[in-house]
């Protein structure tokens, strides 16, 4: 009942990589839409670039050979032939449900815009064009010669159409388009006036245990890999039974499973997401004898939703664009895109800038897309370490001065750095349980996936619990003794807490470590309450493992500074500014990491 039609410029069709990436998706499971009709408006020039400089192929459509799509070349001088080409293309798409290309060869009579004079750069081409009659006039004369219309008929058609255009132009000045963004599938949702960060997203423990068991349950005839049985299935069942040591993958499965039980559909997409980049998720099992794929969470029972596990091809730009499209179609679907490593979103930056971060502002289209971006410095070098969280924060639109208690935050997207499995459980459930949708950017874990200290209990996911934008200090003891308050995000917390415990006698409860889990919207009230707890503190420090020109510091600094007690200045502890995310020399990395921890905990 729906047909996809894309209109391209000839220069863009060969020059823009998203075309190749999108064609590469067209026949893949989880991405095929039953074919698209691509119409290339081939005016033989791109801005001022001639075809000889615009492509290395003979035809602008040659890139479609990637998927063996048929190409119909048609001369735009002949309207009836163009109509036949379109008819053939539509019939092909309808019958075979595959992409088809129309190469509409024509010319651009005027410049690229009102100020452009095309003969500046293509004088010979435009000498020919300006000597030609327009296509409508040539076709009109042909019909007159064949006795199909008279000159008077043609003049009447032209006059009526010109009058229609003038009338519509006049009407447009008073036209008020009807807002439809909260209609249809989106009815019942609202356009939020301020951020909602705390929401009871807990679930009965018995339900959690049931979902967790189902997340690894298979038929007896299904041959599971023995390593998965030993290191994934059996440990998960033991943890669920005891209700403790819940790891990240289990907490994620519990969140997804309980949302499925609530009737929501979920689409988990990305490279190797079924297994997980770090072999931690295993949302799907592959039979060792038949290679049949089984998704356990689709067999919880009842009228549950569906989990679609979409292992994508090696594309970020086209795939993330596809997932954004999924996210704006229905609020009943939780779309999750996971990058193999956090910095892989770099090649999809245009989707983030143009759609994800600003689509609601420009078009009133809400998106509940979740981006899971593995993040954390672990000595692996500059690539694959940072999710470039600073880029997302730069796109966020919250006030910089938080001293005004009446300041309202309604950010365009939420950016979080969770440090416990319970936090990701609540975040994913909050994403769907709210009566609005916002993009969620998660700087997720790598080493924390299997860190014994970074686990949760089922009780932390029980009714009455929720995501915590700020996690209070658990190390200091007596708040009155605290002289220094460390604010930190991400896995560095565990490095600091380990060093704190080892040196607790010297520190003597004089340092508090506060975890900032949600960076945007900025957790103003929660941080004010934490600061007030430590009334005798004389130092306030933002500590991060990222370089000073990266990470959350640039975003946090003016906002946190504005709510500190008078006379106190936020101090920075972390790496110095660097062009790369981090050094690639292991020895230097370890020395820098040790220095950060040392600077944070000494000098009382």
Coordinates of C-alpha atoms in Angstrom, one line a residue:
X1 CA 0.0 0.0 0.0
X2 CA 3.0 2.3 0.3
X3 CA 5.8 2.9 -2.2
X4 CA 9.1 4.6 -1.6
X5 CA 10.2 7.2 -4.2
X6 CA 13.5 8.9 -3.9
X7 CA 14.5 11.9 -6.1
X8 CA 18.2 12.4 -6.6
X9 CA 20.5 14.9 -8.3
X10 CA 22.9 13.3 -10.8
X11 CA 26.0 14.6 -8.9
X12 CA 24.6 13.5 -5.5
X13 CA 23.7 10.0 -6.7
X14 CA 27.3 9.2 -7.6
X15 CA 29.0 11.5 -5.0
X16 CA 27.2 10.8 -1.8
X17 CA 28.3 7.6 0.1
X18 CA 24.8 7.3 1.7
X19 CA 23.5 6.2 -1.7
X20 CA 25.8 3.2 -1.9
X21 CA 25.1 2.4 1.7
X22 CA 21.4 2.6 1.3
X23 CA 21.4 0.5 -1.8
X24 CA 23.5 -2.0 0.1
X25 CA 20.7 -2.3 2.6
X26 CA 17.9 -2.7 0.1
X27 CA 17.9 -6.5 -0.2
X28 CA 19.0 -7.3 3.3
X29 CA 16.8 -9.0 6.0
X30 CA 15.4 -6.4 8.5
X31 CA 16.0 -3.6 6.0
X32 CA 14.2 -4.4 2.8
X33 CA 11.2 -2.2 2.1
X34 CA 9.9 -4.0 -0.9
X35 CA 11.8 -1.9 -3.4
X36 CA 12.2 1.9 -4.0
X37 CA 11.8 3.9 -7.2
X38 CA 14.9 6.1 -7.6
X39 CA 14.4 9.1 -10.0
X40 CA 17.7 10.8 -11.0
X41 CA 17.1 14.3 -12.2
X42 CA 20.1 14.2 -14.5
X43 CA 20.8 17.8 -15.6
X44 CA 24.4 16.9 -16.4
X45 CA 25.8 19.3 -13.9
X46 CA 26.3 19.4 -10.2
X47 CA 26.2 23.0 -9.0
X48 CA 29.0 24.1 -11.3
X49 CA 30.8 20.7 -11.7
X50 CA 30.5 19.0 -15.1
X51 CA 29.9 15.3 -15.3
X52 CA 33.5 14.7 -16.3
X53 CA 34.5 15.9 -12.8
X54 CA 31.6 14.5 -10.9
X55 CA 32.0 10.8 -11.5
X56 CA 34.3 8.1 -12.7
X57 CA 31.6 6.1 -14.4
X58 CA 30.0 6.4 -17.8
X59 CA 26.5 6.8 -16.4
X60 CA 25.4 8.5 -13.3
X61 CA 23.3 5.5 -12.5
X62 CA 26.2 3.0 -12.7
X63 CA 26.4 2.7 -8.9
X64 CA 23.1 0.9 -9.0
X65 CA 24.9 -2.1 -10.5
X66 CA 25.9 -2.8 -6.9
X67 CA 22.5 -4.5 -6.5
X68 CA 21.8 -5.3 -10.1
X69 CA 19.0 -2.8 -10.2
X70 CA 17.5 -2.2 -13.6
X71 CA 18.1 1.3 -15.0
X72 CA 15.7 3.1 -17.4
X73 CA 17.4 5.9 -19.3
X74 CA 14.9 8.4 -20.7
X75 CA 15.3 11.7 -22.5
X76 CA 13.4 14.4 -20.6
X77 CA 12.7 16.2 -23.9
X78 CA 9.9 13.6 -24.6
X79 CA 7.2 13.7 -21.9
X80 CA 5.4 10.7 -23.2
X81 CA 8.5 8.6 -23.0
X82 CA 9.1 9.9 -19.5
X83 CA 5.6 8.8 -18.5
X84 CA 6.2 5.3 -20.0
X85 CA 9.5 5.0 -18.1
X86 CA 7.8 5.9 -14.9
X87 CA 5.0 3.4 -15.6
X88 CA 7.5 0.6 -16.3
X89 CA 9.5 1.4 -13.1
X90 CA 6.4 1.3 -10.9
X91 CA 5.2 -2.0 -12.5
X92 CA 8.7 -3.5 -12.0
X93 CA 8.8 -2.5 -8.4
X94 CA 5.3 -3.8 -7.8
X95 CA 6.0 -7.1 -9.4
X96 CA 9.5 -7.9 -8.1
X97 CA 9.6 -5.7 -5.0
X98 CA 13.2 -4.5 -5.7
X99 CA 14.8 -1.2 -6.4
X100 CA 14.6 0.4 -9.9
X101 CA 16.3 3.4 -11.3
X102 CA 15.0 6.1 -13.7
X103 CA 17.9 8.1 -15.3
X104 CA 15.9 11.2 -16.4
X105 CA 18.3 13.0 -18.7
X106 CA 17.5 16.7 -18.9
X107 CA 19.1 20.1 -18.3
X108 CA 18.9 22.9 -15.9
X109 CA 17.8 26.1 -17.7
X110 CA 18.6 28.5 -14.9
X111 CA 21.4 28.8 -12.3
X112 CA 21.7 26.9 -9.1
X113 CA 20.0 29.8 -7.3
X114 CA 18.8 33.4 -8.0
X115 CA 22.3 34.8 -7.8
X116 CA 24.0 32.2 -10.0
X117 CA 24.8 32.7 -13.6
X118 CA 25.6 29.3 -15.0
X119 CA 27.5 30.6 -18.1
X120 CA 30.2 31.7 -15.7
X121 CA 31.4 28.1 -15.7
X122 CA 29.6 26.4 -18.5
X123 CA 29.4 29.0 -21.3
X124 CA 29.2 26.6 -24.3
X125 CA 26.6 24.3 -22.6
X126 CA 24.4 27.3 -21.7
X127 CA 24.7 28.8 -25.2
X128 CA 23.0 25.6 -26.5
X129 CA 20.4 25.5 -23.7
X130 CA 19.3 29.1 -24.2
X131 CA 18.9 28.6 -27.9
X132 CA 16.4 25.7 -27.2
X133 CA 12.7 26.1 -26.7
X134 CA 11.4 24.8 -23.4
X135 CA 10.1 21.3 -23.2
X136 CA 6.5 22.4 -22.6
X137 CA 6.6 24.6 -25.7
X138 CA 8.0 21.9 -27.9
X139 CA 5.4 19.4 -26.6
X140 CA 2.6 21.9 -27.1
X141 CA 3.6 22.5 -30.7
X142 CA 3.8 18.8 -31.3
X143 CA 0.2 18.3 -30.0
X144 CA -1.0 21.2 -32.1
X145 CA 0.6 19.7 -35.3
X146 CA -1.1 16.4 -34.5
X147 CA -4.4 18.1 -34.0
X148 CA -4.7 17.0 -30.4
X149 CA -5.1 20.6 -29.1
X150 CA -5.5 24.0 -30.6
X151 CA -3.5 27.1 -29.8
X152 CA -6.5 28.5 -27.9
X153 CA -6.7 25.3 -25.9
X154 CA -3.1 25.4 -25.0
X155 CA -3.3 29.1 -24.0
X156 CA -6.3 28.3 -21.8
X157 CA -4.5 25.6 -20.0
X158 CA -1.5 27.8 -19.4
X159 CA -3.7 30.7 -18.2
X160 CA -5.7 28.5 -15.9
X161 CA -2.6 26.9 -14.4
X162 CA -0.9 30.3 -13.9
X163 CA -4.0 31.6 -12.2
X164 CA -4.2 28.5 -10.0
X165 CA -0.6 29.1 -8.9
X166 CA -1.3 32.8 -8.1
X167 CA -4.3 31.8 -6.1
X168 CA -2.4 29.2 -4.1
X169 CA 0.4 31.7 -3.5
X170 CA -2.0 34.2 -2.1
X171 CA -3.7 31.6 0.0
X172 CA -0.3 30.4 1.4
X173 CA 0.2 33.7 3.2
X174 CA -2.8 33.0 5.5
X175 CA -2.4 29.2 5.6
X176 CA -1.9 27.6 9.0
X177 CA -0.9 23.9 8.6
X178 CA -2.6 21.5 10.9
X179 CA -0.3 19.9 13.5
X180 CA -0.6 16.2 13.2
X181 CA 2.4 15.1 15.3
X182 CA 0.2 13.8 18.1
X183 CA -2.4 12.1 16.0
X184 CA -2.7 8.5 14.8
X185 CA -0.2 6.2 16.4
X186 CA 1.1 9.1 18.5
X187 CA -2.3 10.0 20.0
X188 CA -2.1 10.0 23.8
X189 CA 1.5 11.3 23.9
X190 CA 2.4 14.9 24.7
X191 CA 5.0 17.5 23.8
X192 CA 6.8 17.8 27.1
X193 CA 7.4 21.1 28.7
X194 CA 10.2 19.9 30.9
X195 CA 12.3 16.8 31.3
X196 CA 11.0 13.8 33.3
X197 CA 14.0 12.0 34.7
X198 CA 12.6 10.2 37.8
X199 CA 9.9 7.6 37.0
X200 CA 9.0 4.4 38.9
X201 CA 10.2 1.8 36.4
X202 CA 10.6 -1.1 38.8
X203 CA 9.2 -4.5 38.3
X204 CA 8.1 -7.3 40.6
X205 CA 11.1 -9.6 41.4
X206 CA 9.2 -12.7 40.5
X207 CA 8.5 -11.2 37.1
X208 CA 12.2 -10.3 36.7
X209 CA 13.2 -13.8 37.5
X210 CA 10.7 -15.3 35.1
X211 CA 11.9 -13.0 32.3
X212 CA 15.5 -13.7 33.1
X213 CA 14.9 -17.4 32.9
X214 CA 13.1 -17.1 29.6
X215 CA 16.0 -15.0 28.2
X216 CA 18.2 -18.1 28.1
X217 CA 15.6 -20.9 27.7
X218 CA 15.7 -23.1 24.6
X219 CA 14.1 -26.4 23.5
X220 CA 15.9 -29.6 24.4
X221 CA 16.3 -30.3 20.7
X222 CA 18.2 -27.0 20.2
X223 CA 22.0 -27.4 20.4
X224 CA 23.5 -24.5 22.3
X225 CA 27.2 -23.9 22.1
X226 CA 28.8 -25.6 25.3
X227 CA 30.7 -22.4 26.2
X228 CA 27.4 -20.4 26.2
X229 CA 25.8 -23.1 28.4
X230 CA 28.7 -22.9 30.9
X231 CA 29.6 -19.2 30.9
X232 CA 26.3 -17.5 30.0
X233 CA 23.2 -19.6 30.6
X234 CA 24.1 -21.3 33.9
X235 CA 25.6 -18.3 35.6
X236 CA 22.6 -16.1 34.6
X237 CA 20.2 -18.6 36.1
X238 CA 22.3 -18.7 39.3
X239 CA 22.4 -14.9 39.6
X240 CA 18.6 -14.7 39.1
X241 CA 18.0 -17.3 41.7
X242 CA 20.2 -15.5 44.3
X243 CA 19.0 -12.0 43.2
X244 CA 22.5 -10.6 43.3
X245 CA 25.5 -10.0 41.1
X246 CA 23.2 -9.0 38.2
X247 CA 25.5 -8.0 35.3
X248 CA 24.9 -5.6 32.4
X249 CA 23.7 -8.1 29.8
X250 CA 21.2 -9.6 32.3
X251 CA 19.9 -6.2 33.3
X252 CA 19.4 -5.3 29.7
X253 CA 17.6 -8.5 29.0
X254 CA 15.3 -7.9 31.9
X255 CA 14.5 -4.4 30.7
X256 CA 13.8 -5.6 27.2
X257 CA 11.8 -8.6 28.3
X258 CA 9.6 -6.7 30.7
X259 CA 8.9 -4.1 28.0
X260 CA 7.9 -6.9 25.6
X261 CA 5.5 -8.2 28.3
X262 CA 4.1 -4.6 28.4
X263 CA 3.2 -5.0 24.8
X264 CA 6.0 -2.9 23.2
X265 CA 7.9 -4.0 20.2
X266 CA 11.7 -3.6 20.3
X267 CA 14.2 -3.4 17.4
X268 CA 17.8 -4.0 18.4
X269 CA 20.1 -3.1 15.5
X270 CA 23.8 -2.7 14.8
X271 CA 26.9 -4.7 13.9
X272 CA 26.9 -8.0 15.8
X273 CA 24.2 -6.9 18.2
X274 CA 22.8 -10.4 18.6
X275 CA 26.0 -11.6 20.2
X276 CA 27.2 -8.2 21.3
X277 CA 30.6 -6.7 20.4
X278 CA 32.1 -8.1 23.6
X279 CA 30.3 -11.4 23.4
X280 CA 28.2 -10.4 26.4
X281 CA 24.6 -10.1 25.1
X282 CA 23.6 -13.3 23.3
X283 CA 20.1 -12.1 22.6
X284 CA 20.0 -14.8 19.9
X285 CA 21.3 -18.4 19.9
X286 CA 22.5 -20.2 16.9
X287 CA 21.9 -24.0 16.8
X288 CA 25.3 -25.7 16.5
X289 CA 23.8 -28.4 14.3
X290 CA 21.4 -26.6 12.0
X291 CA 22.5 -22.9 12.3
X292 CA 18.9 -22.0 13.0
X293 CA 18.5 -18.8 15.0
X294 CA 16.4 -18.6 18.1
X295 CA 15.5 -15.4 20.0
X296 CA 14.5 -16.5 23.5
X297 CA 12.8 -13.3 24.5
X298 CA 10.2 -13.8 21.8
X299 CA 9.0 -16.8 23.8
X300 CA 8.1 -15.3 27.1
X301 CA 4.4 -15.9 26.5
X302 CA 1.1 -14.1 26.5
X303 CA 0.4 -11.2 24.3
X304 CA 3.9 -9.9 24.3
X305 CA 5.6 -7.7 21.8
X306 CA 8.3 -8.8 19.4
X307 CA 12.1 -8.4 19.7
X308 CA 13.7 -8.0 16.3
X309 CA 17.4 -8.6 16.4
X310 CA 18.8 -6.9 13.3
X311 CA 22.4 -7.7 12.8
X312 CA 23.3 -5.0 10.3
X313 CA 25.9 -4.8 7.5
X314 CA 29.1 -2.7 8.1
X315 CA 27.4 0.6 7.7
X316 CA 26.7 3.4 10.2
X317 CA 25.3 6.3 8.1
X318 CA 22.6 4.4 6.3
X319 CA 21.7 2.1 9.2
X320 CA 21.4 4.9 11.8
X321 CA 19.3 6.8 9.3
X322 CA 17.1 3.8 8.9
X323 CA 16.7 3.4 12.6
X324 CA 15.8 7.1 13.0
X325 CA 13.1 6.4 10.4
X326 CA 11.8 3.5 12.5
X327 CA 11.8 5.7 15.6
X328 CA 9.4 8.4 14.2
X329 CA 6.9 5.9 12.8
X330 CA 5.5 4.6 16.0
X331 CA 5.9 5.3 19.7
X332 CA 5.1 1.6 20.4
X333 CA 8.5 0.5 19.1
X334 CA 11.8 0.9 21.1
X335 CA 14.5 1.3 18.5
X336 CA 18.0 0.6 19.8
X337 CA 21.1 1.2 17.6
X338 CA 24.4 -0.1 19.1
X339 CA 27.8 0.9 17.7
X340 CA 30.5 -1.7 17.8
X341 CA 32.6 0.9 19.5
X342 CA 31.4 4.4 20.6
X343 CA 33.3 6.3 18.0
X344 CA 31.8 4.4 15.1
X345 CA 29.0 7.0 15.1
X346 CA 31.5 9.4 13.5
X347 CA 30.5 8.2 10.0
X348 CA 26.8 8.9 10.7
X349 CA 27.3 12.4 12.1
X350 CA 25.0 13.9 9.5
X351 CA 22.1 11.8 10.8
X352 CA 22.8 12.9 14.4
X353 CA 23.1 16.6 13.5
X354 CA 20.2 16.8 11.0
X355 CA 17.7 14.4 12.4
X356 CA 18.2 12.9 15.8
X357 CA 19.3 16.1 17.6
X358 CA 17.0 18.5 15.9
X359 CA 14.1 16.6 14.3
X360 CA 11.6 17.5 17.0
X361 CA 12.6 21.2 16.9
X362 CA 12.3 21.4 13.1
X363 CA 9.4 19.1 12.3
X364 CA 7.7 18.3 15.7
X365 CA 8.6 14.7 15.2
X366 CA 9.5 12.9 18.4
X367 CA 12.0 10.1 18.4
X368 CA 12.6 7.5 21.1
X369 CA 15.8 6.2 19.4
X370 CA 18.4 4.8 21.8
X371 CA 22.1 4.9 20.8
X372 CA 24.3 2.6 22.8
X373 CA 27.9 3.7 22.4
X374 CA 30.6 1.6 24.2
X375 CA 32.9 4.1 25.9
X376 CA 35.8 4.1 28.2
X377 CA 39.6 4.5 28.2
X378 CA 41.2 1.1 28.8
X379 CA 44.6 1.4 27.2
X380 CA 43.5 0.3 23.7
X381 CA 44.7 3.5 22.0
X382 CA 43.0 6.6 20.5
X383 CA 40.5 4.7 18.4
X384 CA 37.6 2.8 20.0
X385 CA 38.1 4.5 23.3
X386 CA 35.9 7.5 23.3
X387 CA 32.2 7.8 22.1
X388 CA 32.9 11.5 21.7
X389 CA 30.3 12.3 24.3
X390 CA 31.3 16.0 24.0
X391 CA 29.8 16.2 20.5
X392 CA 26.4 15.1 21.7
X393 CA 26.5 17.5 24.7
X394 CA 27.4 20.3 22.3
X395 CA 24.2 19.6 20.5
X396 CA 22.0 19.8 23.6
X397 CA 20.0 22.9 24.3
X398 CA 19.8 23.1 28.1
X399 CA 20.5 26.5 29.9
X400 CA 24.1 27.0 30.9
X401 CA 23.3 29.0 34.1
X402 CA 21.6 26.7 36.6
X403 CA 21.5 29.2 39.5
X404 CA 17.9 30.3 38.6
X405 CA 15.6 27.8 40.4
X406 CA 12.8 28.6 37.9
X407 CA 15.0 27.5 35.0
X408 CA 13.2 24.8 33.0
X409 CA 15.0 22.1 31.2
X410 CA 13.3 20.4 28.2
X411 CA 16.4 19.1 26.3
X412 CA 16.3 17.9 22.7
X413 CA 17.9 14.6 23.9
X414 CA 19.1 12.8 27.0
X415 CA 22.8 11.9 27.4
X416 CA 23.8 9.5 30.1
X417 CA 26.8 7.6 31.4
X418 CA 25.4 4.8 33.7
X419 CA 27.7 2.9 36.0
X420 CA 25.5 0.1 37.2
X421 CA 23.3 -2.6 35.4
X422 CA 20.3 -1.4 37.4
X423 CA 20.7 2.1 35.8
X424 CA 20.6 0.7 32.3
X425 CA 17.5 -1.4 33.2
X426 CA 15.7 1.7 34.4
X427 CA 16.9 3.9 31.5
X428 CA 15.5 1.5 28.9
X429 CA 12.2 1.1 30.7
X430 CA 11.9 4.9 31.3
X431 CA 12.4 5.4 27.5
X432 CA 9.0 3.8 26.9
X433 CA 7.1 4.4 30.1
X434 CA 7.1 8.2 29.7
X435 CA 4.2 9.8 27.8
X436 CA 6.7 11.4 25.3
X437 CA 9.7 10.3 23.3
X438 CA 13.3 11.7 23.4
X439 CA 16.5 10.4 21.9
X440 CA 18.7 8.7 24.5
X441 CA 22.5 8.6 24.0
X442 CA 24.2 6.1 26.3
X443 CA 27.9 6.2 26.8
X444 CA 27.9 2.5 27.7
X445 CA 30.3 0.1 29.3
X446 CA 33.2 -2.0 28.0
X447 CA 35.3 -3.3 30.9
X448 CA 32.3 -2.8 33.3
X449 CA 30.4 -5.5 31.4
X450 CA 32.3 -8.1 33.5
X451 CA 33.6 -6.1 36.4
X452 CA 32.4 -7.8 39.6
X453 CA 32.1 -4.4 41.4
X454 CA 29.8 -3.1 38.7
X455 CA 26.8 -5.4 39.4
X456 CA 23.3 -4.8 40.8
X457 CA 20.7 -6.7 42.8
X458 CA 17.2 -7.5 41.7
X459 CA 16.0 -5.4 44.6
X460 CA 17.4 -2.3 42.8
X461 CA 15.0 -3.1 40.0
X462 CA 12.0 -3.8 42.1
X463 CA 8.8 -1.7 42.4
X464 CA 9.5 1.8 43.8
X465 CA 13.0 2.0 42.2
X466 CA 14.0 4.3 39.3
X467 CA 16.9 5.6 37.4
X468 CA 19.1 7.9 39.5
X469 CA 20.5 10.9 37.7
X470 CA 23.0 11.3 40.6
X471 CA 24.3 8.5 42.8
X472 CA 25.3 9.7 46.3
X473 CA 28.6 9.0 47.9
X474 CA 29.0 5.7 49.6
X475 CA 32.6 6.0 50.7
X476 CA 32.9 8.9 53.1
X477 CA 30.7 8.0 56.0
X478 CA 30.2 11.1 58.1
X479 CA 29.3 14.0 55.7
X480 CA 30.5 16.6 58.1
X481 CA 34.1 15.4 57.8
X482 CA 34.1 15.8 54.0
X483 CA 36.5 18.5 52.7
X484 CA 36.6 17.5 49.0
X485 CA 33.7 16.5 46.8
X486 CA 34.7 14.6 43.6
X487 CA 32.1 14.6 40.8
X488 CA 32.7 11.8 38.3
X489 CA 31.0 9.9 35.5
X490 CA 31.6 6.5 34.0
X491 CA 34.0 3.7 34.8
X492 CA 36.6 6.1 36.4
X493 CA 34.4 5.9 39.5
X494 CA 35.5 2.3 40.0
X495 CA 39.2 3.2 39.6
X496 CA 38.8 6.0 42.1
X497 CA 36.8 3.9 44.6
X498 CA 39.4 1.1 44.5
X499 CA 42.2 3.5 45.1
X500 CA 40.1 5.2 47.9
X501 CA 39.6 1.9 49.6
X502 CA 43.3 1.1 49.5
X503 CA 44.2 4.4 51.0
X504 CA 41.2 4.8 53.3
X505 CA 43.3 5.3 56.4
X506 CA 45.0 8.4 55.1
X507 CA 41.8 9.8 53.4
X508 CA 39.9 9.3 56.6
X509 CA 36.5 10.0 55.1
X510 CA 37.5 13.5 54.0
X511 CA 36.7 12.9 50.3
X512 CA 33.2 12.1 48.9
X513 CA 32.7 10.7 45.4
X514 CA 29.5 11.6 43.7
X515 CA 28.5 9.9 40.4
X516 CA 26.8 12.1 37.8
X517 CA 24.9 9.5 35.7
X518 CA 22.8 11.8 33.6
X519 CA 24.7 14.7 32.0
X520 CA 21.8 16.1 30.0
X521 CA 19.3 17.2 31.3
X522 CA 21.7 18.5 33.9
X523 CA 20.7 17.1 37.3
X524 CA 20.5 20.5 39.0
X525 CA 18.3 19.7 42.0
X526 CA 20.0 16.4 42.8
X527 CA 23.5 18.0 42.7
X528 CA 22.3 20.9 44.9
X529 CA 21.1 18.4 47.4
X530 CA 24.5 16.5 47.3
X531 CA 26.4 19.7 47.7
X532 CA 24.3 20.7 50.7
X533 CA 25.1 17.4 52.4
X534 CA 28.7 18.3 52.5
X535 CA 28.4 21.7 54.2
X536 CA 32.0 21.7 55.4
X537 CA 33.5 20.9 52.0
X538 CA 36.1 23.4 50.7
X539 CA 36.9 21.8 47.4
X540 CA 34.7 20.8 44.5
X541 CA 36.4 18.8 41.7
X542 CA 35.2 17.5 38.4
X543 CA 37.3 14.4 37.6
X544 CA 37.3 12.6 34.3
X545 CA 39.6 10.3 32.4
X546 CA 39.0 12.0 29.1
X547 CA 41.1 14.9 27.9
X548 CA 40.1 18.4 29.0
X549 CA 38.7 19.3 25.5
X550 CA 36.6 16.1 25.4
X551 CA 34.3 14.2 27.7
X552 CA 31.6 16.0 29.8
X553 CA 33.8 18.7 31.3
X554 CA 33.0 21.6 28.9
X555 CA 29.3 20.9 29.3
X556 CA 29.3 20.4 33.1
X557 CA 31.7 23.2 34.1
X558 CA 29.5 26.3 33.6
X559 CA 26.4 24.5 34.9
X560 CA 28.0 23.0 38.0
X561 CA 29.9 26.2 38.8
X562 CA 26.7 28.1 38.8
X563 CA 25.3 26.1 41.7
X564 CA 28.4 25.8 43.9
X565 CA 28.5 27.8 47.1
X566 CA 29.7 31.4 46.7
X567 CA 33.4 31.7 46.6
X568 CA 34.1 28.2 45.4
X569 CA 35.5 27.4 42.0
X570 CA 35.2 24.0 40.3
X571 CA 38.6 22.4 39.9
X572 CA 39.4 20.1 37.0
X573 CA 41.3 16.8 37.3
X574 CA 41.9 14.8 34.1
X575 CA 44.0 14.6 31.1
X576 CA 45.3 17.8 29.4
X577 CA 43.9 18.9 26.0
X578 CA 44.9 16.6 23.2
X579 CA 44.1 16.4 19.5
X580 CA 43.5 12.6 19.8
X581 CA 41.2 11.1 22.4
X582 CA 44.1 9.5 24.3
X583 CA 47.6 8.3 23.8
X584 CA 48.3 5.0 22.0
X585 CA 51.4 4.2 24.1
X586 CA 50.4 1.8 26.9
X587 CA 53.1 3.0 29.3
X588 CA 52.1 6.6 28.9
X589 CA 48.4 5.7 29.2
X590 CA 49.0 3.9 32.5
X591 CA 51.1 6.8 33.9
X592 CA 48.4 9.3 33.0
X593 CA 45.6 7.2 34.5
X594 CA 47.6 6.8 37.7
X595 CA 48.2 10.6 37.8
X596 CA 44.5 11.4 37.5
X597 CA 43.7 9.1 40.4
X598 CA 46.5 10.5 42.5
X599 CA 45.6 14.1 41.8
X600 CA 42.0 13.4 42.8
X601 CA 42.8 11.8 46.1
X602 CA 45.9 13.5 47.5
X603 CA 46.6 17.0 48.9
X604 CA 44.0 17.2 51.7

